[in-house]
PDB file of C-alpha atoms in Angstrom:
ATOM      1  CA  UNK A   1     -15.575 -54.690 -15.591  1.00 85.00           C
ATOM      2  CA  UNK A   2     -18.976 -55.796 -16.824  1.00 88.00           C
ATOM      3  CA  UNK A   3     -21.989 -56.205 -14.571  1.00 92.00           C
ATOM      4  CA  UNK A   4     -25.756 -55.816 -14.413  1.00 95.00           C
ATOM      5  CA  UNK A   5     -27.812 -54.650 -11.437  1.00 95.00           C
ATOM      6  CA  UNK A   6     -31.570 -55.029 -11.449  1.00 94.00           C
ATOM      7  CA  UNK A   7     -34.174 -54.219  -8.876  1.00 87.00           C
ATOM      8  CA  UNK A   8     -34.846 -56.682  -6.111  1.00 84.00           C
ATOM      9  CA  UNK A   9     -38.058 -58.612  -6.136  1.00 86.00           C
ATOM     10  CA  UNK A  10     -40.453 -60.076  -5.732  1.00 94.00           C
ATOM     11  CA  UNK A  11     -42.859 -57.659  -7.370  1.00 96.00           C
ATOM     12  CA  UNK A  12     -46.609 -58.194  -7.023  1.00 97.00           C
ATOM     13  CA  UNK A  13     -49.044 -56.220  -9.158  1.00 97.00           C
ATOM     14  CA  UNK A  14     -52.732 -56.295  -9.891  1.00 97.00           C
ATOM     15  CA  UNK A  15     -53.838 -57.053 -13.432  1.00 97.00           C
ATOM     16  CA  UNK A  16     -53.715 -53.986 -15.723  1.00 97.00           C
ATOM     17  CA  UNK A  17     -51.210 -52.185 -13.493  1.00 98.00           C
ATOM     18  CA  UNK A  18     -48.127 -50.448 -14.900  1.00 98.00           C
ATOM     19  CA  UNK A  19     -44.849 -52.326 -14.631  1.00 97.00           C
ATOM     20  CA  UNK A  20     -41.317 -51.011 -14.308  1.00 97.00           C
ATOM     21  CA  UNK A  21     -38.320 -53.195 -13.560  1.00 97.00           C
ATOM     22  CA  UNK A  22     -35.129 -51.204 -13.202  1.00 97.00           C
ATOM     23  CA  UNK A  23     -31.853 -52.332 -14.723  1.00 98.00           C
ATOM     24  CA  UNK A  24     -28.517 -50.537 -14.713  1.00 97.00           C
ATOM     25  CA  UNK A  25     -25.249 -51.758 -16.117  1.00 96.00           C
ATOM     26  CA  UNK A  26     -21.509 -51.288 -16.054  1.00 95.00           C
ATOM     27  CA  UNK A  27     -19.623 -52.137 -19.201  1.00 90.00           C
ATOM     28  CA  UNK A  28     -16.474 -51.470 -21.113  1.00 80.00           C
ATOM     29  CA  UNK A  29     -17.014 -50.553 -24.721  1.00 78.00           C
ATOM     30  CA  UNK A  30     -20.431 -50.568 -26.372  1.00 82.00           C
ATOM     31  CA  UNK A  31     -22.568 -53.410 -25.095  1.00 90.00           C
ATOM     32  CA  UNK A  32     -25.812 -54.809 -26.395  1.00 91.00           C
ATOM     33  CA  UNK A  33     -28.593 -55.080 -23.824  1.00 95.00           C
ATOM     34  CA  UNK A  34     -31.275 -57.731 -23.418  1.00 96.00           C
ATOM     35  CA  UNK A  35     -34.292 -58.668 -21.369  1.00 98.00           C
ATOM     36  CA  UNK A  36     -35.052 -62.363 -20.943  1.00 97.00           C
ATOM     37  CA  UNK A  37     -38.108 -63.960 -19.341  1.00 97.00           C
ATOM     38  CA  UNK A  38     -38.211 -67.289 -17.506  1.00 95.00           C
ATOM     39  CA  UNK A  39     -41.452 -69.107 -16.752  1.00 94.00           C
ATOM     40  CA  UNK A  40     -41.489 -71.666 -13.918  1.00 89.00           C
ATOM     41  CA  UNK A  41     -39.393 -74.739 -14.636  1.00 87.00           C
ATOM     42  CA  UNK A  42     -38.317 -73.525 -18.073  1.00 90.00           C
ATOM     43  CA  UNK A  43     -35.307 -72.013 -19.769  1.00 92.00           C
ATOM     44  CA  UNK A  44     -34.891 -68.337 -20.618  1.00 95.00           C
ATOM     45  CA  UNK A  45     -36.604 -66.759 -23.614  1.00 96.00           C
ATOM     46  CA  UNK A  46     -35.493 -63.548 -25.232  1.00 96.00           C
ATOM     47  CA  UNK A  47     -38.068 -60.819 -24.627  1.00 97.00           C
ATOM     48  CA  UNK A  48     -36.389 -57.864 -26.315  1.00 97.00           C
ATOM     49  CA  UNK A  49     -33.016 -56.351 -27.069  1.00 95.00           C
ATOM     50  CA  UNK A  50     -31.273 -53.114 -28.028  1.00 95.00           C
ATOM     51  CA  UNK A  51     -27.875 -52.896 -29.650  1.00 91.00           C
ATOM     52  CA  UNK A  52     -26.952 -49.219 -29.424  1.00 90.00           C
ATOM     53  CA  UNK A  53     -27.687 -46.082 -27.452  1.00 92.00           C
ATOM     54  CA  UNK A  54     -31.238 -44.687 -27.736  1.00 94.00           C
ATOM     55  CA  UNK A  55     -32.527 -47.882 -29.355  1.00 95.00           C
ATOM     56  CA  UNK A  56     -35.874 -49.059 -28.033  1.00 97.00           C
ATOM     57  CA  UNK A  57     -36.579 -52.766 -27.890  1.00 97.00           C
ATOM     58  CA  UNK A  58     -40.200 -53.876 -27.780  1.00 97.00           C
ATOM     59  CA  UNK A  59     -42.173 -57.106 -27.783  1.00 97.00           C
ATOM     60  CA  UNK A  60     -45.560 -58.288 -26.473  1.00 96.00           C
ATOM     61  CA  UNK A  61     -46.295 -54.853 -24.997  1.00 97.00           C
ATOM     62  CA  UNK A  62     -42.973 -54.674 -23.141  1.00 98.00           C
ATOM     63  CA  UNK A  63     -40.499 -51.896 -23.915  1.00 98.00           C
ATOM     64  CA  UNK A  64     -37.009 -50.888 -22.839  1.00 98.00           C
ATOM     65  CA  UNK A  65     -34.814 -48.019 -24.023  1.00 98.00           C
ATOM     66  CA  UNK A  66     -31.008 -48.149 -24.058  1.00 97.00           C
ATOM     67  CA  UNK A  67     -29.918 -45.062 -22.107  1.00 96.00           C
ATOM     68  CA  UNK A  68     -26.176 -44.621 -22.314  1.00 93.00           C
ATOM     69  CA  UNK A  69     -26.146 -41.411 -20.269  1.00 94.00           C
ATOM     70  CA  UNK A  70     -27.718 -43.164 -17.289  1.00 95.00           C
ATOM     71  CA  UNK A  71     -26.382 -46.667 -18.132  1.00 96.00           C
ATOM     72  CA  UNK A  72     -29.892 -48.030 -17.818  1.00 97.00           C
ATOM     73  CA  UNK A  73     -32.275 -50.362 -19.640  1.00 98.00           C
ATOM     74  CA  UNK A  74     -35.480 -50.338 -17.612  1.00 98.00           C
ATOM     75  CA  UNK A  75     -38.276 -52.712 -18.601  1.00 98.00           C
ATOM     76  CA  UNK A  76     -41.814 -51.297 -18.809  1.00 98.00           C
ATOM     77  CA  UNK A  77     -45.285 -52.498 -19.675  1.00 98.00           C
ATOM     78  CA  UNK A  78     -48.380 -50.363 -19.566  1.00 97.00           C
ATOM     79  CA  UNK A  79     -50.884 -53.025 -18.507  1.00 96.00           C
ATOM     80  CA  UNK A  80     -49.740 -56.357 -17.117  1.00 98.00           C
ATOM     81  CA  UNK A  81     -51.663 -59.594 -17.359  1.00 97.00           C
ATOM     82  CA  UNK A  82     -51.687 -62.696 -15.168  1.00 97.00           C
ATOM     83  CA  UNK A  83     -49.795 -64.500 -17.935  1.00 96.00           C
ATOM     84  CA  UNK A  84     -46.866 -62.073 -17.468  1.00 97.00           C
ATOM     85  CA  UNK A  85     -46.057 -63.699 -14.120  1.00 97.00           C
ATOM     86  CA  UNK A  86     -42.459 -64.897 -14.489  1.00 96.00           C
ATOM     87  CA  UNK A  87     -38.880 -64.029 -13.619  1.00 95.00           C
ATOM     88  CA  UNK A  88     -37.273 -61.296 -15.721  1.00 97.00           C
ATOM     89  CA  UNK A  89     -33.523 -61.067 -16.322  1.00 96.00           C
ATOM     90  CA  UNK A  90     -31.605 -58.103 -17.634  1.00 97.00           C
ATOM     91  CA  UNK A  91     -28.397 -58.997 -19.464  1.00 95.00           C
ATOM     92  CA  UNK A  92     -25.582 -57.411 -21.383  1.00 92.00           C
ATOM     93  CA  UNK A  93     -23.225 -58.611 -24.051  1.00 89.00           C
ATOM     94  CA  UNK A  94     -20.117 -56.427 -24.005  1.00 85.00           C
ATOM     95  CA  UNK A  95     -19.117 -57.370 -27.535  1.00 77.00           C
ATOM     96  CA  UNK A  96     -15.530 -57.349 -28.638  1.00 69.00           C
ATOM     97  CA  UNK A  97     -13.499 -60.521 -28.333  1.00 65.00           C
ATOM     98  CA  UNK A  98     -15.360 -61.946 -25.339  1.00 63.00           C
ATOM     99  CA  UNK A  99     -16.738 -65.107 -26.911  1.00 63.00           C
ATOM    100  CA  UNK A 100     -20.232 -63.631 -26.886  1.00 71.00           C
ATOM    101  CA  UNK A 101     -20.340 -63.966 -23.103  1.00 81.00           C
ATOM    102  CA  UNK A 102     -23.367 -62.577 -21.352  1.00 89.00           C
ATOM    103  CA  UNK A 103     -23.611 -60.955 -17.951  1.00 91.00           C
ATOM    104  CA  UNK A 104     -26.950 -61.457 -16.216  1.00 93.00           C
ATOM    105  CA  UNK A 105     -28.679 -59.664 -13.411  1.00 94.00           C
ATOM    106  CA  UNK A 106     -30.053 -61.690 -10.502  1.00 93.00           C
ATOM    107  CA  UNK A 107     -33.585 -61.694 -11.880  1.00 94.00           C
ATOM    108  CA  UNK A 108     -36.801 -60.041 -10.718  1.00 95.00           C
ATOM    109  CA  UNK A 109     -39.796 -62.212  -9.932  1.00 95.00           C
ATOM    110  CA  UNK A 110     -43.138 -60.762 -11.024  1.00 97.00           C
ATOM    111  CA  UNK A 111     -46.506 -62.033  -9.857  1.00 97.00           C
ATOM    112  CA  UNK A 112     -49.663 -60.550 -11.357  1.00 97.00           C
ATOM    113  CA  UNK A 113     -52.869 -61.164  -9.436  1.00 97.00           C
ATOM    114  CA  UNK A 114     -56.350 -61.009 -10.977  1.00 95.00           C
TER     115      UNK A 114
ATOM    116  CA  UNK B   1     -38.042 -77.049 -35.609  1.00 65.00           C
ATOM    117  CA  UNK B   2     -34.682 -75.628 -34.652  1.00 71.00           C
ATOM    118  CA  UNK B   3     -33.762 -75.398 -31.029  1.00 93.00           C
ATOM    119  CA  UNK B   4     -31.836 -76.670 -28.048  1.00 96.00           C
ATOM    120  CA  UNK B   5     -32.694 -79.858 -26.207  1.00 96.00           C
ATOM    121  CA  UNK B   6     -31.507 -80.844 -22.766  1.00 96.00           C
ATOM    122  CA  UNK B   7     -31.970 -84.211 -21.177  1.00 91.00           C
ATOM    123  CA  UNK B   8     -33.074 -85.414 -18.809  1.00 91.00           C
ATOM    124  CA  UNK B   9     -35.402 -82.770 -17.370  1.00 93.00           C
ATOM    125  CA  UNK B  10     -34.966 -84.143 -13.845  1.00 94.00           C
ATOM    126  CA  UNK B  11     -31.928 -86.009 -12.586  1.00 94.00           C
ATOM    127  CA  UNK B  12     -31.188 -87.542  -9.234  1.00 93.00           C
ATOM    128  CA  UNK B  13     -27.725 -88.517  -8.131  1.00 90.00           C
ATOM    129  CA  UNK B  14     -26.202 -90.059  -5.077  1.00 90.00           C
ATOM    130  CA  UNK B  15     -23.330 -88.289  -3.408  1.00 88.00           C
ATOM    131  CA  UNK B  16     -19.982 -89.309  -4.838  1.00 88.00           C
ATOM    132  CA  UNK B  17     -21.298 -90.141  -8.294  1.00 91.00           C
ATOM    133  CA  UNK B  18     -20.449 -88.383 -11.517  1.00 93.00           C
ATOM    134  CA  UNK B  19     -23.356 -87.488 -13.788  1.00 94.00           C
ATOM    135  CA  UNK B  20     -23.509 -86.167 -17.352  1.00 95.00           C
ATOM    136  CA  UNK B  21     -26.094 -83.676 -18.610  1.00 96.00           C
ATOM    137  CA  UNK B  22     -26.857 -83.649 -22.298  1.00 97.00           C
ATOM    138  CA  UNK B  23     -27.204 -80.569 -24.504  1.00 97.00           C
ATOM    139  CA  UNK B  24     -27.874 -80.727 -28.230  1.00 97.00           C
ATOM    140  CA  UNK B  25     -28.621 -77.920 -30.686  1.00 97.00           C
ATOM    141  CA  UNK B  26     -29.658 -77.970 -34.334  1.00 95.00           C
ATOM    142  CA  UNK B  27     -29.323 -74.226 -34.880  1.00 93.00           C
ATOM    143  CA  UNK B  28     -25.864 -74.558 -36.463  1.00 92.00           C
ATOM    144  CA  UNK B  29     -24.479 -72.258 -33.771  1.00 91.00           C
ATOM    145  CA  UNK B  30     -20.759 -72.164 -33.153  1.00 90.00           C
ATOM    146  CA  UNK B  31     -20.834 -71.125 -29.508  1.00 91.00           C
ATOM    147  CA  UNK B  32     -22.364 -73.067 -26.620  1.00 94.00           C
ATOM    148  CA  UNK B  33     -22.590 -72.334 -22.904  1.00 95.00           C
ATOM    149  CA  UNK B  34     -23.448 -73.965 -19.594  1.00 97.00           C
ATOM    150  CA  UNK B  35     -24.962 -72.001 -16.724  1.00 96.00           C
ATOM    151  CA  UNK B  36     -25.941 -72.889 -13.211  1.00 96.00           C
ATOM    152  CA  UNK B  37     -28.994 -71.290 -11.604  1.00 94.00           C
ATOM    153  CA  UNK B  38     -29.688 -71.433  -7.879  1.00 91.00           C
ATOM    154  CA  UNK B  39     -32.967 -70.287  -6.277  1.00 83.00           C
ATOM    155  CA  UNK B  40     -33.261 -66.513  -6.189  1.00 76.00           C
ATOM    156  CA  UNK B  41     -29.976 -66.036  -7.993  1.00 79.00           C
ATOM    157  CA  UNK B  42     -28.950 -65.134 -11.465  1.00 85.00           C
ATOM    158  CA  UNK B  43     -27.122 -67.315 -13.939  1.00 92.00           C
ATOM    159  CA  UNK B  44     -23.506 -68.219 -13.348  1.00 93.00           C
ATOM    160  CA  UNK B  45     -21.325 -69.341 -16.241  1.00 94.00           C
ATOM    161  CA  UNK B  46     -19.682 -72.750 -15.830  1.00 96.00           C
ATOM    162  CA  UNK B  47     -18.022 -73.370 -19.217  1.00 96.00           C
ATOM    163  CA  UNK B  48     -18.325 -72.110 -22.743  1.00 94.00           C
ATOM    164  CA  UNK B  49     -17.107 -73.213 -26.133  1.00 93.00           C
ATOM    165  CA  UNK B  50     -16.669 -71.065 -29.209  1.00 89.00           C
ATOM    166  CA  UNK B  51     -15.631 -73.845 -31.563  1.00 90.00           C
ATOM    167  CA  UNK B  52     -15.403 -77.612 -31.762  1.00 93.00           C
ATOM    168  CA  UNK B  53     -12.615 -79.142 -29.656  1.00 95.00           C
ATOM    169  CA  UNK B  54     -12.101 -75.940 -27.701  1.00 93.00           C
ATOM    170  CA  UNK B  55     -13.691 -74.637 -24.493  1.00 94.00           C
ATOM    171  CA  UNK B  56     -12.963 -72.174 -21.700  1.00 93.00           C
ATOM    172  CA  UNK B  57     -13.725 -72.072 -18.003  1.00 95.00           C
ATOM    173  CA  UNK B  58     -16.357 -69.703 -16.768  1.00 93.00           C
ATOM    174  CA  UNK B  59     -16.756 -68.269 -13.295  1.00 90.00           C
ATOM    175  CA  UNK B  60     -17.542 -71.523 -11.468  1.00 94.00           C
ATOM    176  CA  UNK B  61     -15.824 -74.327 -13.411  1.00 96.00           C
ATOM    177  CA  UNK B  62     -14.466 -76.214 -10.390  1.00 96.00           C
ATOM    178  CA  UNK B  63     -16.043 -79.654 -10.075  1.00 96.00           C
ATOM    179  CA  UNK B  64     -17.355 -79.656 -13.642  1.00 97.00           C
ATOM    180  CA  UNK B  65     -15.999 -80.860 -16.983  1.00 97.00           C
ATOM    181  CA  UNK B  66     -17.146 -80.546 -20.598  1.00 98.00           C
ATOM    182  CA  UNK B  67     -16.321 -81.780 -24.069  1.00 97.00           C
ATOM    183  CA  UNK B  68     -17.070 -80.412 -27.522  1.00 97.00           C
ATOM    184  CA  UNK B  69     -16.423 -83.180 -30.023  1.00 97.00           C
ATOM    185  CA  UNK B  70     -19.271 -82.164 -32.327  1.00 96.00           C
ATOM    186  CA  UNK B  71     -20.652 -78.742 -33.188  1.00 96.00           C
ATOM    187  CA  UNK B  72     -24.172 -79.665 -32.101  1.00 97.00           C
ATOM    188  CA  UNK B  73     -23.313 -81.264 -28.754  1.00 97.00           C
ATOM    189  CA  UNK B  74     -21.859 -79.875 -25.517  1.00 98.00           C
ATOM    190  CA  UNK B  75     -22.311 -82.319 -22.605  1.00 98.00           C
ATOM    191  CA  UNK B  76     -21.584 -81.265 -19.038  1.00 97.00           C
ATOM    192  CA  UNK B  77     -20.276 -83.688 -16.425  1.00 97.00           C
ATOM    193  CA  UNK B  78     -20.871 -82.868 -12.791  1.00 95.00           C
ATOM    194  CA  UNK B  79     -18.143 -84.676 -10.899  1.00 93.00           C
ATOM    195  CA  UNK B  80     -18.010 -85.831  -7.316  1.00 88.00           C
ATOM    196  CA  UNK B  81     -15.624 -82.934  -6.667  1.00 86.00           C
ATOM    197  CA  UNK B  82     -18.495 -80.465  -6.987  1.00 87.00           C
ATOM    198  CA  UNK B  83     -19.431 -79.799  -3.366  1.00 87.00           C
ATOM    199  CA  UNK B  84     -22.958 -78.522  -3.835  1.00 90.00           C
ATOM    200  CA  UNK B  85     -24.268 -79.736  -7.200  1.00 92.00           C
ATOM    201  CA  UNK B  86     -28.020 -79.492  -6.554  1.00 94.00           C
ATOM    202  CA  UNK B  87     -29.201 -76.768  -8.949  1.00 95.00           C
ATOM    203  CA  UNK B  88     -30.947 -75.993 -12.226  1.00 95.00           C
ATOM    204  CA  UNK B  89     -28.578 -76.256 -15.199  1.00 97.00           C
ATOM    205  CA  UNK B  90     -29.152 -74.327 -18.391  1.00 96.00           C
ATOM    206  CA  UNK B  91     -27.458 -74.814 -21.734  1.00 97.00           C
ATOM    207  CA  UNK B  92     -27.378 -72.042 -24.332  1.00 95.00           C
ATOM    208  CA  UNK B  93     -25.992 -71.412 -27.784  1.00 94.00           C
ATOM    209  CA  UNK B  94     -25.349 -68.461 -30.045  1.00 90.00           C
ATOM    210  CA  UNK B  95     -23.922 -67.491 -33.378  1.00 84.00           C
ATOM    211  CA  UNK B  96     -20.281 -66.633 -32.830  1.00 67.00           C
ATOM    212  CA  UNK B  97     -19.820 -63.131 -34.129  1.00 58.00           C
ATOM    213  CA  UNK B  98     -16.389 -62.002 -33.022  1.00 55.00           C
ATOM    214  CA  UNK B  99     -16.408 -58.301 -32.315  1.00 52.00           C
ATOM    215  CA  UNK B 100     -20.169 -57.960 -32.715  1.00 56.00           C
ATOM    216  CA  UNK B 101     -22.069 -57.992 -29.443  1.00 55.00           C
ATOM    217  CA  UNK B 102     -25.628 -58.112 -30.655  1.00 65.00           C
ATOM    218  CA  UNK B 103     -26.087 -61.857 -31.000  1.00 79.00           C
ATOM    219  CA  UNK B 104     -28.572 -63.269 -28.537  1.00 87.00           C
ATOM    220  CA  UNK B 105     -28.181 -66.518 -26.661  1.00 91.00           C
ATOM    221  CA  UNK B 106     -30.815 -69.217 -27.121  1.00 93.00           C
ATOM    222  CA  UNK B 107     -31.586 -71.391 -24.114  1.00 95.00           C
ATOM    223  CA  UNK B 108     -32.641 -74.973 -23.618  1.00 96.00           C
ATOM    224  CA  UNK B 109     -35.394 -75.988 -21.170  1.00 95.00           C
ATOM    225  CA  UNK B 110     -32.938 -76.890 -18.410  1.00 95.00           C
ATOM    226  CA  UNK B 111     -32.110 -79.921 -16.267  1.00 96.00           C
ATOM    227  CA  UNK B 112     -32.848 -79.960 -12.565  1.00 95.00           C
ATOM    228  CA  UNK B 113     -30.194 -81.974 -10.735  1.00 95.00           C
ATOM    229  CA  UNK B 114     -30.804 -83.147  -7.194  1.00 94.00           C
ATOM    230  CA  UNK B 115     -28.182 -84.867  -5.104  1.00 91.00           C
ATOM    231  CA  UNK B 116     -29.671 -87.301  -2.601  1.00 86.00           C
TER     232      UNK B 116
END
């Protein structure tokens, strides 16, 4: 089946620290992988995506590389800011005739302190 | 500006009442989705629709109903049969690309439903 597992939170970091949020997946076929961000009281916004193995998605200083051999899509940022405080969701779209359904991880809450 | 709107942002309901959450999109997307989000949990799919006048149950459809009479609208009704309806509800849409899994989902701002 299809599923996403991401690291438990909450994560608390000091400003300018390095961030890694782990995400691994199980999927049939060749999924596309996504990271979404959710700020308090809001909907989800797409942060970055990768559609095939070895692709690197990047946006706003965040990066994630689609690793088929380890079935992983870890999110990284070299220097976090207070404004990065949010909940981060890893997701996959298995493709095929699935109605573009997504499978989401449980989310990882990040708090960045000055 | 194109996007997804949900209304109202906050909704209060007495036990035993049905309530309808609105979701409208002007992105010309074929597919629309409803998710439920509980504190500290991920998103769970309630219903989705790939085309007008057609929809499918997701993982937690019991106690909910939907309609898709227009491409841009996908309202969700939370019925009195839903035992624990207090949650944050998110609507999403996407281009329907059968066989191509790279299309992202776009989300609305959400409706927080509280049962009193």
